[in-house]
């Protein structure tokens, strides 16, 4: 089965760092994706982890611990345009399963 | 690279009519495309997996006779919502996986189609 847990909402200040956590229980797990979705738009790909550890990509980093069923997305130097929903999506077999997302609000 | 388009972006139709939504991979070939539905403030729910040249695989609870999927080429999949009803109003999003980058398995999403059934 699939079970994904991430906070519903977070608020952070422009220029700060924020960490969005995700825990999952996924049958046949073989990788985890993070997507960004602005209201009324389709998700855009941010990162992919298949091995344990940290993947860094500019202002965004993602961490995975397979044994703990845990991942986080780290956003640095927050900008107002980063206000969006962030979706944790573990893959089981051939399919992605999406959490309900974390709505991030960046304030001045 | 890895651009996926959807058409139309927005459609309003009367109850009982059928609506076709197209999903195209513009700069890559996709043996596999996925169709999702998203209701307001909810997560994306996978409806079906579309494989080029074969029948789609539907998720539990999704009626295959109501949501017809055709994946006739490596760059085009269509979803037809037949006899649409107001409860079918939703945001429909397709994604495609790059055939030549199967190892990465990244899905690239189209911009979505907002369907409103009156």
JSON list of C-alpha atoms in Angstrom, two decimals:
[
{"chain": "A", "resi": 1, "resn": "UNK", "atom": "CA", "xyz": [0.00, 0.00, 0.00]},
{"chain": "A", "resi": 2, "resn": "UNK", "atom": "CA", "xyz": [0.90, 3.66, -0.09]},
{"chain": "A", "resi": 3, "resn": "UNK", "atom": "CA", "xyz": [0.92, 6.10, 2.80]},
{"chain": "A", "resi": 4, "resn": "UNK", "atom": "CA", "xyz": [2.52, 9.54, 2.58]},
{"chain": "A", "resi": 5, "resn": "UNK", "atom": "CA", "xyz": [2.69, 12.12, 5.35]},
{"chain": "A", "resi": 6, "resn": "UNK", "atom": "CA", "xyz": [3.88, 15.70, 4.98]},
{"chain": "A", "resi": 7, "resn": "UNK", "atom": "CA", "xyz": [2.85, 18.90, 6.78]},
{"chain": "A", "resi": 8, "resn": "UNK", "atom": "CA", "xyz": [-0.16, 20.65, 5.32]},
{"chain": "A", "resi": 9, "resn": "UNK", "atom": "CA", "xyz": [1.17, 24.19, 5.59]},
{"chain": "A", "resi": 10, "resn": "UNK", "atom": "CA", "xyz": [4.39, 26.02, 6.39]},
{"chain": "A", "resi": 11, "resn": "UNK", "atom": "CA", "xyz": [5.30, 29.68, 6.52]},
{"chain": "A", "resi": 12, "resn": "UNK", "atom": "CA", "xyz": [8.80, 31.09, 6.16]},
{"chain": "A", "resi": 13, "resn": "UNK", "atom": "CA", "xyz": [10.51, 34.43, 5.62]},
{"chain": "A", "resi": 14, "resn": "UNK", "atom": "CA", "xyz": [12.12, 35.61, 2.41]},
{"chain": "A", "resi": 15, "resn": "UNK", "atom": "CA", "xyz": [15.83, 34.82, 2.43]},
{"chain": "A", "resi": 16, "resn": "UNK", "atom": "CA", "xyz": [15.48, 32.10, 5.04]},
{"chain": "A", "resi": 17, "resn": "UNK", "atom": "CA", "xyz": [15.85, 28.31, 4.83]},
{"chain": "A", "resi": 18, "resn": "UNK", "atom": "CA", "xyz": [12.95, 25.89, 5.14]},
{"chain": "A", "resi": 19, "resn": "UNK", "atom": "CA", "xyz": [12.86, 22.11, 5.40]},
{"chain": "A", "resi": 20, "resn": "UNK", "atom": "CA", "xyz": [9.79, 20.16, 4.29]},
{"chain": "A", "resi": 21, "resn": "UNK", "atom": "CA", "xyz": [9.64, 16.64, 5.68]},
{"chain": "A", "resi": 22, "resn": "UNK", "atom": "CA", "xyz": [7.97, 13.62, 4.19]},
{"chain": "A", "resi": 23, "resn": "UNK", "atom": "CA", "xyz": [7.50, 10.13, 5.56]},
{"chain": "A", "resi": 24, "resn": "UNK", "atom": "CA", "xyz": [6.21, 7.32, 3.42]},
{"chain": "A", "resi": 25, "resn": "UNK", "atom": "CA", "xyz": [5.32, 3.67, 3.34]},
{"chain": "A", "resi": 26, "resn": "UNK", "atom": "CA", "xyz": [5.47, 2.45, -0.22]},
{"chain": "A", "resi": 27, "resn": "UNK", "atom": "CA", "xyz": [5.32, -1.08, -1.57]},
{"chain": "A", "resi": 28, "resn": "UNK", "atom": "CA", "xyz": [8.12, -1.84, -4.00]},
{"chain": "A", "resi": 29, "resn": "UNK", "atom": "CA", "xyz": [9.82, 1.48, -3.30]},
{"chain": "A", "resi": 30, "resn": "UNK", "atom": "CA", "xyz": [12.38, 2.46, -5.92]},
{"chain": "A", "resi": 31, "resn": "UNK", "atom": "CA", "xyz": [12.87, 6.20, -5.68]},
{"chain": "A", "resi": 32, "resn": "UNK", "atom": "CA", "xyz": [11.32, 9.44, -4.49]},
{"chain": "A", "resi": 33, "resn": "UNK", "atom": "CA", "xyz": [10.49, 12.62, -6.37]},
{"chain": "A", "resi": 34, "resn": "UNK", "atom": "CA", "xyz": [9.77, 16.14, -5.21]},
{"chain": "A", "resi": 35, "resn": "UNK", "atom": "CA", "xyz": [7.60, 18.40, -7.35]},
{"chain": "A", "resi": 36, "resn": "UNK", "atom": "CA", "xyz": [6.56, 22.03, -7.05]},
{"chain": "A", "resi": 37, "resn": "UNK", "atom": "CA", "xyz": [3.03, 23.00, -7.96]},
{"chain": "A", "resi": 38, "resn": "UNK", "atom": "CA", "xyz": [1.67, 26.52, -8.18]},
{"chain": "A", "resi": 39, "resn": "UNK", "atom": "CA", "xyz": [-2.08, 26.94, -7.84]},
{"chain": "A", "resi": 40, "resn": "UNK", "atom": "CA", "xyz": [-3.94, 25.92, -10.98]},
{"chain": "A", "resi": 41, "resn": "UNK", "atom": "CA", "xyz": [-0.80, 24.67, -12.70]},
{"chain": "A", "resi": 42, "resn": "UNK", "atom": "CA", "xyz": [0.77, 21.28, -13.28]},
{"chain": "A", "resi": 43, "resn": "UNK", "atom": "CA", "xyz": [3.64, 20.04, -11.10]},
{"chain": "A", "resi": 44, "resn": "UNK", "atom": "CA", "xyz": [7.20, 20.79, -12.12]},
{"chain": "A", "resi": 45, "resn": "UNK", "atom": "CA", "xyz": [10.05, 18.41, -11.34]},
{"chain": "A", "resi": 46, "resn": "UNK", "atom": "CA", "xyz": [12.45, 19.46, -8.60]},
{"chain": "A", "resi": 47, "resn": "UNK", "atom": "CA", "xyz": [14.47, 16.45, -7.54]},
{"chain": "A", "resi": 48, "resn": "UNK", "atom": "CA", "xyz": [14.84, 12.69, -7.55]},
{"chain": "A", "resi": 49, "resn": "UNK", "atom": "CA", "xyz": [16.50, 10.47, -4.95]},
{"chain": "A", "resi": 50, "resn": "UNK", "atom": "CA", "xyz": [17.00, 6.75, -5.28]},
{"chain": "A", "resi": 51, "resn": "UNK", "atom": "CA", "xyz": [20.00, 6.26, -2.99]},
{"chain": "A", "resi": 52, "resn": "UNK", "atom": "CA", "xyz": [20.35, 7.38, 0.62]},
{"chain": "A", "resi": 53, "resn": "UNK", "atom": "CA", "xyz": [21.87, 10.79, 1.11]},
{"chain": "A", "resi": 54, "resn": "UNK", "atom": "CA", "xyz": [21.63, 14.36, -0.02]},
{"chain": "A", "resi": 55, "resn": "UNK", "atom": "CA", "xyz": [21.18, 15.57, -3.58]},
{"chain": "A", "resi": 56, "resn": "UNK", "atom": "CA", "xyz": [21.93, 19.25, -4.07]},
{"chain": "A", "resi": 57, "resn": "UNK", "atom": "CA", "xyz": [20.63, 21.29, -6.95]},
{"chain": "A", "resi": 58, "resn": "UNK", "atom": "CA", "xyz": [21.14, 25.02, -6.62]},
{"chain": "A", "resi": 59, "resn": "UNK", "atom": "CA", "xyz": [18.85, 26.44, -3.94]},
{"chain": "A", "resi": 60, "resn": "UNK", "atom": "CA", "xyz": [17.07, 23.11, -3.58]},
{"chain": "A", "resi": 61, "resn": "UNK", "atom": "CA", "xyz": [18.38, 19.97, -1.89]},
{"chain": "A", "resi": 62, "resn": "UNK", "atom": "CA", "xyz": [16.64, 16.70, -1.18]},
{"chain": "A", "resi": 63, "resn": "UNK", "atom": "CA", "xyz": [17.54, 13.99, 1.29]},
{"chain": "A", "resi": 64, "resn": "UNK", "atom": "CA", "xyz": [16.47, 10.37, 1.43]},
{"chain": "A", "resi": 65, "resn": "UNK", "atom": "CA", "xyz": [16.72, 7.65, 4.07]},
{"chain": "A", "resi": 66, "resn": "UNK", "atom": "CA", "xyz": [15.27, 4.46, 2.67]},
{"chain": "A", "resi": 67, "resn": "UNK", "atom": "CA", "xyz": [15.53, 2.54, 5.93]},
{"chain": "A", "resi": 68, "resn": "UNK", "atom": "CA", "xyz": [13.52, 5.20, 7.76]},
{"chain": "A", "resi": 69, "resn": "UNK", "atom": "CA", "xyz": [11.05, 5.86, 4.95]},
{"chain": "A", "resi": 70, "resn": "UNK", "atom": "CA", "xyz": [11.93, 9.54, 5.23]},
{"chain": "A", "resi": 71, "resn": "UNK", "atom": "CA", "xyz": [12.81, 12.36, 2.90]},
{"chain": "A", "resi": 72, "resn": "UNK", "atom": "CA", "xyz": [13.08, 16.10, 3.13]},
{"chain": "A", "resi": 73, "resn": "UNK", "atom": "CA", "xyz": [13.27, 18.98, 0.70]},
{"chain": "A", "resi": 74, "resn": "UNK", "atom": "CA", "xyz": [15.47, 21.89, 1.73]},
{"chain": "A", "resi": 75, "resn": "UNK", "atom": "CA", "xyz": [14.94, 25.29, 0.18]},
{"chain": "A", "resi": 76, "resn": "UNK", "atom": "CA", "xyz": [17.58, 27.97, 0.74]},
{"chain": "A", "resi": 77, "resn": "UNK", "atom": "CA", "xyz": [17.52, 31.72, 0.15]},
{"chain": "A", "resi": 78, "resn": "UNK", "atom": "CA", "xyz": [13.77, 31.69, -0.09]},
{"chain": "A", "resi": 79, "resn": "UNK", "atom": "CA", "xyz": [12.13, 33.94, -2.65]},
{"chain": "A", "resi": 80, "resn": "UNK", "atom": "CA", "xyz": [8.54, 35.08, -2.87]},
{"chain": "A", "resi": 81, "resn": "UNK", "atom": "CA", "xyz": [8.08, 32.98, -6.02]},
{"chain": "A", "resi": 82, "resn": "UNK", "atom": "CA", "xyz": [8.81, 29.87, -3.95]},
{"chain": "A", "resi": 83, "resn": "UNK", "atom": "CA", "xyz": [5.33, 30.18, -2.46]},
{"chain": "A", "resi": 84, "resn": "UNK", "atom": "CA", "xyz": [3.71, 27.03, -3.80]},
{"chain": "A", "resi": 85, "resn": "UNK", "atom": "CA", "xyz": [2.69, 23.51, -2.90]},
{"chain": "A", "resi": 86, "resn": "UNK", "atom": "CA", "xyz": [5.51, 20.97, -2.62]},
{"chain": "A", "resi": 87, "resn": "UNK", "atom": "CA", "xyz": [4.60, 17.40, -3.40]},
{"chain": "A", "resi": 88, "resn": "UNK", "atom": "CA", "xyz": [6.45, 14.37, -2.09]},
{"chain": "A", "resi": 89, "resn": "UNK", "atom": "CA", "xyz": [6.03, 11.46, -4.51]},
{"chain": "A", "resi": 90, "resn": "UNK", "atom": "CA", "xyz": [7.54, 8.08, -3.74]},
{"chain": "A", "resi": 91, "resn": "UNK", "atom": "CA", "xyz": [7.57, 5.57, -6.55]},
{"chain": "A", "resi": 92, "resn": "UNK", "atom": "CA", "xyz": [6.47, 2.01, -6.06]},
{"chain": "A", "resi": 93, "resn": "UNK", "atom": "CA", "xyz": [7.02, -0.22, -9.03]},
{"chain": "A", "resi": 94, "resn": "UNK", "atom": "CA", "xyz": [6.04, 1.79, -12.08]},
{"chain": "A", "resi": 95, "resn": "UNK", "atom": "CA", "xyz": [3.84, 4.35, -10.32]},
{"chain": "A", "resi": 96, "resn": "UNK", "atom": "CA", "xyz": [4.22, 7.61, -8.49]},
{"chain": "A", "resi": 97, "resn": "UNK", "atom": "CA", "xyz": [1.95, 8.27, -5.55]},
{"chain": "A", "resi": 98, "resn": "UNK", "atom": "CA", "xyz": [1.51, 11.86, -4.52]},
{"chain": "A", "resi": 99, "resn": "UNK", "atom": "CA", "xyz": [0.97, 13.21, -1.06]},
{"chain": "A", "resi": 100, "resn": "UNK", "atom": "CA", "xyz": [-1.47, 16.06, -0.53]},
{"chain": "A", "resi": 101, "resn": "UNK", "atom": "CA", "xyz": [1.45, 18.45, -0.58]},
{"chain": "A", "resi": 102, "resn": "UNK", "atom": "CA", "xyz": [2.83, 21.09, 1.73]},
{"chain": "A", "resi": 103, "resn": "UNK", "atom": "CA", "xyz": [1.59, 24.59, 1.02]},
{"chain": "A", "resi": 104, "resn": "UNK", "atom": "CA", "xyz": [4.55, 26.92, 1.59]},
{"chain": "A", "resi": 105, "resn": "UNK", "atom": "CA", "xyz": [3.94, 30.60, 2.10]},
{"chain": "A", "resi": 106, "resn": "UNK", "atom": "CA", "xyz": [6.94, 32.91, 1.87]},
{"chain": "A", "resi": 107, "resn": "UNK", "atom": "CA", "xyz": [6.51, 36.24, 3.61]},
{"chain": "A", "resi": 108, "resn": "UNK", "atom": "CA", "xyz": [8.54, 39.44, 3.59]},
{"chain": "B", "resi": 1, "resn": "UNK", "atom": "CA", "xyz": [13.97, 19.53, -23.33]},
{"chain": "B", "resi": 2, "resn": "UNK", "atom": "CA", "xyz": [11.22, 17.24, -21.94]},
{"chain": "B", "resi": 3, "resn": "UNK", "atom": "CA", "xyz": [8.23, 19.41, -22.79]},
{"chain": "B", "resi": 4, "resn": "UNK", "atom": "CA", "xyz": [4.72, 18.01, -22.54]},
{"chain": "B", "resi": 5, "resn": "UNK", "atom": "CA", "xyz": [1.71, 19.85, -23.92]},
{"chain": "B", "resi": 6, "resn": "UNK", "atom": "CA", "xyz": [-1.98, 19.38, -23.31]},
{"chain": "B", "resi": 7, "resn": "UNK", "atom": "CA", "xyz": [-4.95, 20.56, -25.30]},
{"chain": "B", "resi": 8, "resn": "UNK", "atom": "CA", "xyz": [-7.31, 22.12, -24.52]},
{"chain": "B", "resi": 9, "resn": "UNK", "atom": "CA", "xyz": [-6.16, 23.96, -21.42]},
{"chain": "B", "resi": 10, "resn": "UNK", "atom": "CA", "xyz": [-9.70, 24.68, -20.38]},
{"chain": "B", "resi": 11, "resn": "UNK", "atom": "CA", "xyz": [-13.05, 23.28, -21.49]},
{"chain": "B", "resi": 12, "resn": "UNK", "atom": "CA", "xyz": [-16.62, 23.82, -20.43]},
{"chain": "B", "resi": 13, "resn": "UNK", "atom": "CA", "xyz": [-19.23, 21.37, -21.65]},
{"chain": "B", "resi": 14, "resn": "UNK", "atom": "CA", "xyz": [-22.80, 20.34, -21.05]},
{"chain": "B", "resi": 15, "resn": "UNK", "atom": "CA", "xyz": [-23.69, 17.27, -19.05]},
{"chain": "B", "resi": 16, "resn": "UNK", "atom": "CA", "xyz": [-23.90, 14.19, -21.26]},
{"chain": "B", "resi": 17, "resn": "UNK", "atom": "CA", "xyz": [-21.36, 15.27, -23.85]},
{"chain": "B", "resi": 18, "resn": "UNK", "atom": "CA", "xyz": [-17.93, 13.76, -24.43]},
{"chain": "B", "resi": 19, "resn": "UNK", "atom": "CA", "xyz": [-14.66, 15.63, -24.14]},
{"chain": "B", "resi": 20, "resn": "UNK", "atom": "CA", "xyz": [-11.30, 14.65, -25.62]},
{"chain": "B", "resi": 21, "resn": "UNK", "atom": "CA", "xyz": [-8.05, 15.80, -24.06]},
{"chain": "B", "resi": 22, "resn": "UNK", "atom": "CA", "xyz": [-4.75, 15.45, -25.90]},
{"chain": "B", "resi": 23, "resn": "UNK", "atom": "CA", "xyz": [-1.35, 14.96, -24.33]},
{"chain": "B", "resi": 24, "resn": "UNK", "atom": "CA", "xyz": [1.77, 15.35, -26.46]},
{"chain": "B", "resi": 25, "resn": "UNK", "atom": "CA", "xyz": [5.45, 14.96, -25.74]},
{"chain": "B", "resi": 26, "resn": "UNK", "atom": "CA", "xyz": [7.01, 17.66, -27.91]},
{"chain": "B", "resi": 27, "resn": "UNK", "atom": "CA", "xyz": [10.72, 16.91, -27.91]},
{"chain": "B", "resi": 28, "resn": "UNK", "atom": "CA", "xyz": [10.98, 13.30, -26.82]},
{"chain": "B", "resi": 29, "resn": "UNK", "atom": "CA", "xyz": [9.34, 9.95, -27.35]},
{"chain": "B", "resi": 30, "resn": "UNK", "atom": "CA", "xyz": [7.24, 8.51, -24.57]},
{"chain": "B", "resi": 31, "resn": "UNK", "atom": "CA", "xyz": [6.35, 4.83, -24.47]},
{"chain": "B", "resi": 32, "resn": "UNK", "atom": "CA", "xyz": [4.48, 5.47, -21.25]},
{"chain": "B", "resi": 33, "resn": "UNK", "atom": "CA", "xyz": [2.14, 8.30, -20.37]},
{"chain": "B", "resi": 34, "resn": "UNK", "atom": "CA", "xyz": [0.12, 8.74, -17.21]},
{"chain": "B", "resi": 35, "resn": "UNK", "atom": "CA", "xyz": [-3.24, 10.40, -16.65]},
{"chain": "B", "resi": 36, "resn": "UNK", "atom": "CA", "xyz": [-4.00, 12.04, -13.30]},
{"chain": "B", "resi": 37, "resn": "UNK", "atom": "CA", "xyz": [-6.98, 13.85, -11.86]},
{"chain": "B", "resi": 38, "resn": "UNK", "atom": "CA", "xyz": [-6.76, 16.49, -9.17]},
{"chain": "B", "resi": 39, "resn": "UNK", "atom": "CA", "xyz": [-9.68, 17.93, -7.22]},
{"chain": "B", "resi": 40, "resn": "UNK", "atom": "CA", "xyz": [-9.23, 21.30, -5.46]},
{"chain": "B", "resi": 41, "resn": "UNK", "atom": "CA", "xyz": [-6.77, 21.15, -2.57]},
{"chain": "B", "resi": 42, "resn": "UNK", "atom": "CA", "xyz": [-6.28, 17.43, -3.01]},
{"chain": "B", "resi": 43, "resn": "UNK", "atom": "CA", "xyz": [-3.39, 15.35, -4.27]},
{"chain": "B", "resi": 44, "resn": "UNK", "atom": "CA", "xyz": [-2.95, 14.08, -7.78]},
{"chain": "B", "resi": 45, "resn": "UNK", "atom": "CA", "xyz": [-4.68, 10.75, -8.21]},
{"chain": "B", "resi": 46, "resn": "UNK", "atom": "CA", "xyz": [-3.41, 8.40, -10.88]},
{"chain": "B", "resi": 47, "resn": "UNK", "atom": "CA", "xyz": [-6.23, 7.33, -13.17]},
{"chain": "B", "resi": 48, "resn": "UNK", "atom": "CA", "xyz": [-4.43, 5.14, -15.68]},
{"chain": "B", "resi": 49, "resn": "UNK", "atom": "CA", "xyz": [-1.14, 4.27, -17.28]},
{"chain": "B", "resi": 50, "resn": "UNK", "atom": "CA", "xyz": [-1.10, 4.55, -21.04]},
{"chain": "B", "resi": 51, "resn": "UNK", "atom": "CA", "xyz": [1.31, 2.39, -23.03]},
{"chain": "B", "resi": 52, "resn": "UNK", "atom": "CA", "xyz": [1.98, 3.03, -26.70]},
{"chain": "B", "resi": 53, "resn": "UNK", "atom": "CA", "xyz": [0.40, 0.39, -28.87]},
{"chain": "B", "resi": 54, "resn": "UNK", "atom": "CA", "xyz": [-1.40, -1.46, -26.09]},
{"chain": "B", "resi": 55, "resn": "UNK", "atom": "CA", "xyz": [-4.35, -1.09, -23.76]},
{"chain": "B", "resi": 56, "resn": "UNK", "atom": "CA", "xyz": [-4.20, 1.29, -20.87]},
{"chain": "B", "resi": 57, "resn": "UNK", "atom": "CA", "xyz": [-3.94, 0.03, -17.31]},
{"chain": "B", "resi": 58, "resn": "UNK", "atom": "CA", "xyz": [-6.60, 1.60, -15.13]},
{"chain": "B", "resi": 59, "resn": "UNK", "atom": "CA", "xyz": [-6.39, 2.18, -11.39]},
{"chain": "B", "resi": 60, "resn": "UNK", "atom": "CA", "xyz": [-8.94, 0.65, -9.09]},
{"chain": "B", "resi": 61, "resn": "UNK", "atom": "CA", "xyz": [-12.19, 2.56, -9.11]},
{"chain": "B", "resi": 62, "resn": "UNK", "atom": "CA", "xyz": [-11.60, 4.24, -12.48]},
{"chain": "B", "resi": 63, "resn": "UNK", "atom": "CA", "xyz": [-14.17, 3.23, -15.10]},
{"chain": "B", "resi": 64, "resn": "UNK", "atom": "CA", "xyz": [-12.39, 2.32, -18.32]},
{"chain": "B", "resi": 65, "resn": "UNK", "atom": "CA", "xyz": [-15.57, 2.72, -20.39]},
{"chain": "B", "resi": 66, "resn": "UNK", "atom": "CA", "xyz": [-16.04, 6.24, -19.09]},
{"chain": "B", "resi": 67, "resn": "UNK", "atom": "CA", "xyz": [-12.43, 7.38, -19.42]},
{"chain": "B", "resi": 68, "resn": "UNK", "atom": "CA", "xyz": [-11.22, 6.13, -22.78]},
{"chain": "B", "resi": 69, "resn": "UNK", "atom": "CA", "xyz": [-7.48, 6.28, -23.32]},
{"chain": "B", "resi": 70, "resn": "UNK", "atom": "CA", "xyz": [-5.71, 5.90, -26.62]},
{"chain": "B", "resi": 71, "resn": "UNK", "atom": "CA", "xyz": [-1.94, 5.99, -27.02]},
{"chain": "B", "resi": 72, "resn": "UNK", "atom": "CA", "xyz": [-1.59, 5.70, -30.77]},
{"chain": "B", "resi": 73, "resn": "UNK", "atom": "CA", "xyz": [1.95, 7.01, -31.16]},
{"chain": "B", "resi": 74, "resn": "UNK", "atom": "CA", "xyz": [5.10, 7.62, -29.15]},
{"chain": "B", "resi": 75, "resn": "UNK", "atom": "CA", "xyz": [4.21, 11.29, -28.78]},
{"chain": "B", "resi": 76, "resn": "UNK", "atom": "CA", "xyz": [0.44, 11.34, -28.33]},
{"chain": "B", "resi": 77, "resn": "UNK", "atom": "CA", "xyz": [-2.04, 10.00, -25.80]},
{"chain": "B", "resi": 78, "resn": "UNK", "atom": "CA", "xyz": [-5.69, 11.02, -25.61]},
{"chain": "B", "resi": 79, "resn": "UNK", "atom": "CA", "xyz": [-8.18, 10.84, -22.76]},
{"chain": "B", "resi": 80, "resn": "UNK", "atom": "CA", "xyz": [-11.87, 10.99, -23.65]},
{"chain": "B", "resi": 81, "resn": "UNK", "atom": "CA", "xyz": [-14.33, 11.63, -20.86]},
{"chain": "B", "resi": 82, "resn": "UNK", "atom": "CA", "xyz": [-17.54, 10.10, -22.16]},
{"chain": "B", "resi": 83, "resn": "UNK", "atom": "CA", "xyz": [-21.01, 11.25, -21.10]},
{"chain": "B", "resi": 84, "resn": "UNK", "atom": "CA", "xyz": [-19.50, 13.80, -18.76]},
{"chain": "B", "resi": 85, "resn": "UNK", "atom": "CA", "xyz": [-21.33, 14.75, -15.57]},
{"chain": "B", "resi": 86, "resn": "UNK", "atom": "CA", "xyz": [-20.75, 17.62, -13.13]},
{"chain": "B", "resi": 87, "resn": "UNK", "atom": "CA", "xyz": [-18.86, 15.31, -10.76]},
{"chain": "B", "resi": 88, "resn": "UNK", "atom": "CA", "xyz": [-16.27, 14.79, -13.53]},
{"chain": "B", "resi": 89, "resn": "UNK", "atom": "CA", "xyz": [-15.33, 18.45, -13.26]},
{"chain": "B", "resi": 90, "resn": "UNK", "atom": "CA", "xyz": [-11.68, 18.44, -12.28]},
{"chain": "B", "resi": 91, "resn": "UNK", "atom": "CA", "xyz": [-8.13, 19.27, -13.29]},
{"chain": "B", "resi": 92, "resn": "UNK", "atom": "CA", "xyz": [-6.80, 16.54, -15.58]},
{"chain": "B", "resi": 93, "resn": "UNK", "atom": "CA", "xyz": [-3.04, 16.29, -15.93]},
{"chain": "B", "resi": 94, "resn": "UNK", "atom": "CA", "xyz": [-0.95, 14.00, -18.08]},
{"chain": "B", "resi": 95, "resn": "UNK", "atom": "CA", "xyz": [2.68, 13.11, -17.68]},
{"chain": "B", "resi": 96, "resn": "UNK", "atom": "CA", "xyz": [5.15, 11.35, -19.91]},
{"chain": "B", "resi": 97, "resn": "UNK", "atom": "CA", "xyz": [8.29, 9.39, -19.30]},
{"chain": "B", "resi": 98, "resn": "UNK", "atom": "CA", "xyz": [11.19, 9.86, -21.71]},
{"chain": "B", "resi": 99, "resn": "UNK", "atom": "CA", "xyz": [11.79, 6.60, -23.59]},
{"chain": "B", "resi": 100, "resn": "UNK", "atom": "CA", "xyz": [15.48, 7.37, -24.03]},
{"chain": "B", "resi": 101, "resn": "UNK", "atom": "CA", "xyz": [15.92, 8.24, -20.38]},
{"chain": "B", "resi": 102, "resn": "UNK", "atom": "CA", "xyz": [14.04, 5.35, -18.89]},
{"chain": "B", "resi": 103, "resn": "UNK", "atom": "CA", "xyz": [16.68, 4.88, -16.25]},
{"chain": "B", "resi": 104, "resn": "UNK", "atom": "CA", "xyz": [15.91, 8.19, -14.61]},
{"chain": "B", "resi": 105, "resn": "UNK", "atom": "CA", "xyz": [12.19, 7.53, -14.76]},
{"chain": "B", "resi": 106, "resn": "UNK", "atom": "CA", "xyz": [11.36, 11.16, -14.31]},
{"chain": "B", "resi": 107, "resn": "UNK", "atom": "CA", "xyz": [7.82, 12.02, -15.27]},
{"chain": "B", "resi": 108, "resn": "UNK", "atom": "CA", "xyz": [7.31, 15.34, -17.02]},
{"chain": "B", "resi": 109, "resn": "UNK", "atom": "CA", "xyz": [3.91, 16.89, -16.61]},
{"chain": "B", "resi": 110, "resn": "UNK", "atom": "CA", "xyz": [1.72, 18.69, -19.07]},
{"chain": "B", "resi": 111, "resn": "UNK", "atom": "CA", "xyz": [0.14, 22.01, -18.08]},
{"chain": "B", "resi": 112, "resn": "UNK", "atom": "CA", "xyz": [-3.20, 20.38, -17.26]},
{"chain": "B", "resi": 113, "resn": "UNK", "atom": "CA", "xyz": [-6.77, 20.69, -18.55]},
{"chain": "B", "resi": 114, "resn": "UNK", "atom": "CA", "xyz": [-9.46, 22.30, -16.43]},
{"chain": "B", "resi": 115, "resn": "UNK", "atom": "CA", "xyz": [-12.76, 20.55, -17.21]},
{"chain": "B", "resi": 116, "resn": "UNK", "atom": "CA", "xyz": [-16.04, 22.07, -16.07]},
{"chain": "B", "resi": 117, "resn": "UNK", "atom": "CA", "xyz": [-19.23, 20.14, -16.74]},
{"chain": "B", "resi": 118, "resn": "UNK", "atom": "CA", "xyz": [-22.42, 22.15, -16.42]}
]
